[in-house]
Amino acid sequence: MVLKFTGSFTQQEAIPEKAIQAAIAVMRHGRLHRYNVVAGETAETVLLEKEFADSCDAKYCLAVASGGYALTTALRASGIQKNDIVLTNAFTLAPVPGAIQGAGGRPVFVEITKNLVMDLDDLKKKIKSTNAKFLMLSHMRGHLVDMEALISITNEAGIKVIEDCAHTMGANWNGIPSGRSGVVGCFSTQTFKHINSGEGGFLVTDDAEIMAKATMLSGSYMLYESHLAGAPVEAFENVRLDTPNCSGRMDNLRAAILRPQLADLSIQAERWNKRYRALEIGLNQVEDISLTSRPSKEYFVASSFQFCLPKFTQNQIKDFVLGCDLRGVQLKWFGASIPVGFTSKHDSWRYVDKQNLPETDKILSVLLDMRIPLTFSLEDCDTICQIIKEEVKKITSYQVLES
Ligand SMILES: Cc1ncc(COP(=O)(O)O)c(C=O)c1O
C-alpha cells in the first residue's frame, strides 16, 4: 500500500484556553480600542507591548495591525524620502518589497547564498553601486545571516538596518534577539507566524524619535502617554504635529489573545525545533537532497523547512512536487515561473525595476519549502520524510530508465 500523509500543512494549533478567556473578557467589557480604557485600567495592547519589549530587551515597542504595516512604518519613521533606494534580500515574500514601495522607496535586491541568507559580498557591491542608506534585512524562513559581519558592513556605510523578523520571533544570533541588531525590528503575528492573532505585528527599537514617529503614524490621537513601552513624552514634541496619522493600531482583542502565547514562545520554539531536527535527520542522508547548514551562533525557531534538489531539472521538480502532493505532502517550489500561493519572487513583482540576480535564481529554481505546523507529531515528520525520500527515488529511477 502507498504511504500517504493526511495532516494539514496549514492547520495551526488552537488558541490556548487562557488566551480565549482573556479575549472573552475583552469582548464582555467591550473596550476593544487600545485607547478606550476606564480609570485605573491598563489596556491589553499596552501590557502586550511592555511584555514584548521585555522579551527582546528593547526600550520601546509598538503593537500594530500587521507585520507589513510595521515594515512600512519603520521605513517612514526612519526618515525614508521618496525614491530612496532600499536594499533587501532577493529571496523574501511579497510584503517586503510591498512595504518598501508603500513607503515611497525603490527596492534593490541583494543576492542570497545557498544557506538562504543575504550574500554579504553582493551586499557590499550593491552598497557601492547604489549608495543606499537603508537596508530591509529579511530573515526569510527564519535563516539568520552572520549579524556581526552584516552590521559591521552597514555601520561603515552609514546604512540604517530595518529587520524583517516575520519568521524569527524568538530567535537570536549569538544571544542577541532577532530584531535587536538593526535600528528597528519588525514582527508579524499573522496566523502562520510564531504567535497567532490572525493579523498583527510589532515594531521594536531603542530610538526614541523613531518610536515617537511610528506611534504618531500608527494613529495615537495624542494619547501616547498611556504607552508603557512608548517613547518618552519629550520625544513627541518635535514630531506630534508633523507626522501624519496612517492608522494601523493593534486592538485589545488581539493583544489579549497574544499575551499568553508570548509567555509560551520559548516552549513552542523548542517544539518547532524538535520537528525540524526530525526532518533534518530524516532527509540528511538522501543523496539528491541538499540541506542548508545552520551556523552554531544561530538560534532559530523553525516553523518551516527548506531543502534543495540541485541535480533535478525543472520538469523533474514539477513531477516531484506533484508526486508528493498526491501523497499529502504539500511543498512550495520557489522556482515556478508563475507565483503560486505564497511563493512569488523578485521577477513577479513587476512594480519593481527588473533586476539581474543569477545566483538567487539558480538557488530558487531548486528550492522546496514546507511549513511545520505544531499540529504535526514527530511521527508525522517521519512519514513526511519517508514520502519525500520515495518520491526523490522515483524521479531518479525514471532518470536511469530514460538514459
Ligand atoms: C517574510 C515576511 N515578511 C513580512 C511579512 C508581513 O507580515 P504580515 O502578513 O503580518 O503583514 C510576512 C508575512 O507573510 C513574511 O512572510
mmCIF file of C-alpha atoms and ligand atoms in Angstrom, residues 66-69 71 92-93 95-96 138 140-141 164 166-167 188-190 193 199-200 342, ligand 1:
data_model
loop_
_atom_site.group_PDB
_atom_site.id
_atom_site.type_symbol
_atom_site.label_atom_id
_atom_site.label_comp_id
_atom_site.label_asym_id
_atom_site.label_seq_id
_atom_site.Cartn_x
_atom_site.Cartn_y
_atom_site.Cartn_z
ATOM 1 C CA SER A 66 0.233 43.701 10.634
ATOM 2 C CA GLY A 67 3.864 42.851 10.007
ATOM 3 C CA GLY A 68 3.701 44.609 6.641
ATOM 4 C CA TYR A 69 2.392 47.754 8.349
ATOM 5 C CA LEU A 71 7.781 47.419 7.933
ATOM 6 C CA THR A 92 11.768 37.160 0.594
ATOM 7 C CA LEU A 93 7.996 37.382 0.488
ATOM 8 C CA PRO A 95 5.094 42.140 1.897
ATOM 9 C CA VAL A 96 8.762 43.185 1.980
ATOM 10 C CA SER A 138 14.564 39.880 5.694
ATOM 11 C CA MET A 140 13.383 34.836 5.331
ATOM 12 C CA ARG A 141 12.149 31.449 6.535
ATOM 13 C CA ASP A 164 12.058 41.877 8.943
ATOM 14 C CA ALA A 166 8.332 37.862 10.495
ATOM 15 C CA HIS A 167 9.965 34.397 10.664
ATOM 16 C CA SER A 188 4.236 39.665 12.455
ATOM 17 C CA THR A 189 1.557 37.863 14.454
ATOM 18 C CA GLN A 190 -0.348 36.691 11.408
ATOM 19 C CA LYS A 193 3.818 33.080 12.451
ATOM 20 C CA GLU A 199 -3.277 39.599 11.787
ATOM 21 C CA GLY A 200 -0.971 41.840 13.769
ATOM 22 C CA PHE A 342 2.926 32.318 -1.021
HETATM 23 C C1 LIG B 1 8.989 37.374 5.182
HETATM 24 C C2 LIG B 1 7.767 38.118 5.589
HETATM 25 N N1 LIG B 1 7.881 39.418 5.897
HETATM 26 C C3 LIG B 1 6.818 40.152 6.263
HETATM 27 C C4 LIG B 1 5.559 39.591 6.338
HETATM 28 C C5 LIG B 1 4.420 40.502 6.682
HETATM 29 O O1 LIG B 1 3.606 40.059 7.654
HETATM 30 P P1 LIG B 1 2.014 40.339 7.642
HETATM 31 O O2 LIG B 1 1.371 39.252 6.890
HETATM 32 O O3 LIG B 1 1.712 40.341 9.082
HETATM 33 O O4 LIG B 1 1.821 41.690 7.014
HETATM 34 C C6 LIG B 1 5.393 38.243 6.041
HETATM 35 C C7 LIG B 1 4.057 37.624 6.101
HETATM 36 O O5 LIG B 1 3.756 36.652 5.488
HETATM 37 C C8 LIG B 1 6.520 37.491 5.653
HETATM 38 O O6 LIG B 1 6.401 36.205 5.359
#
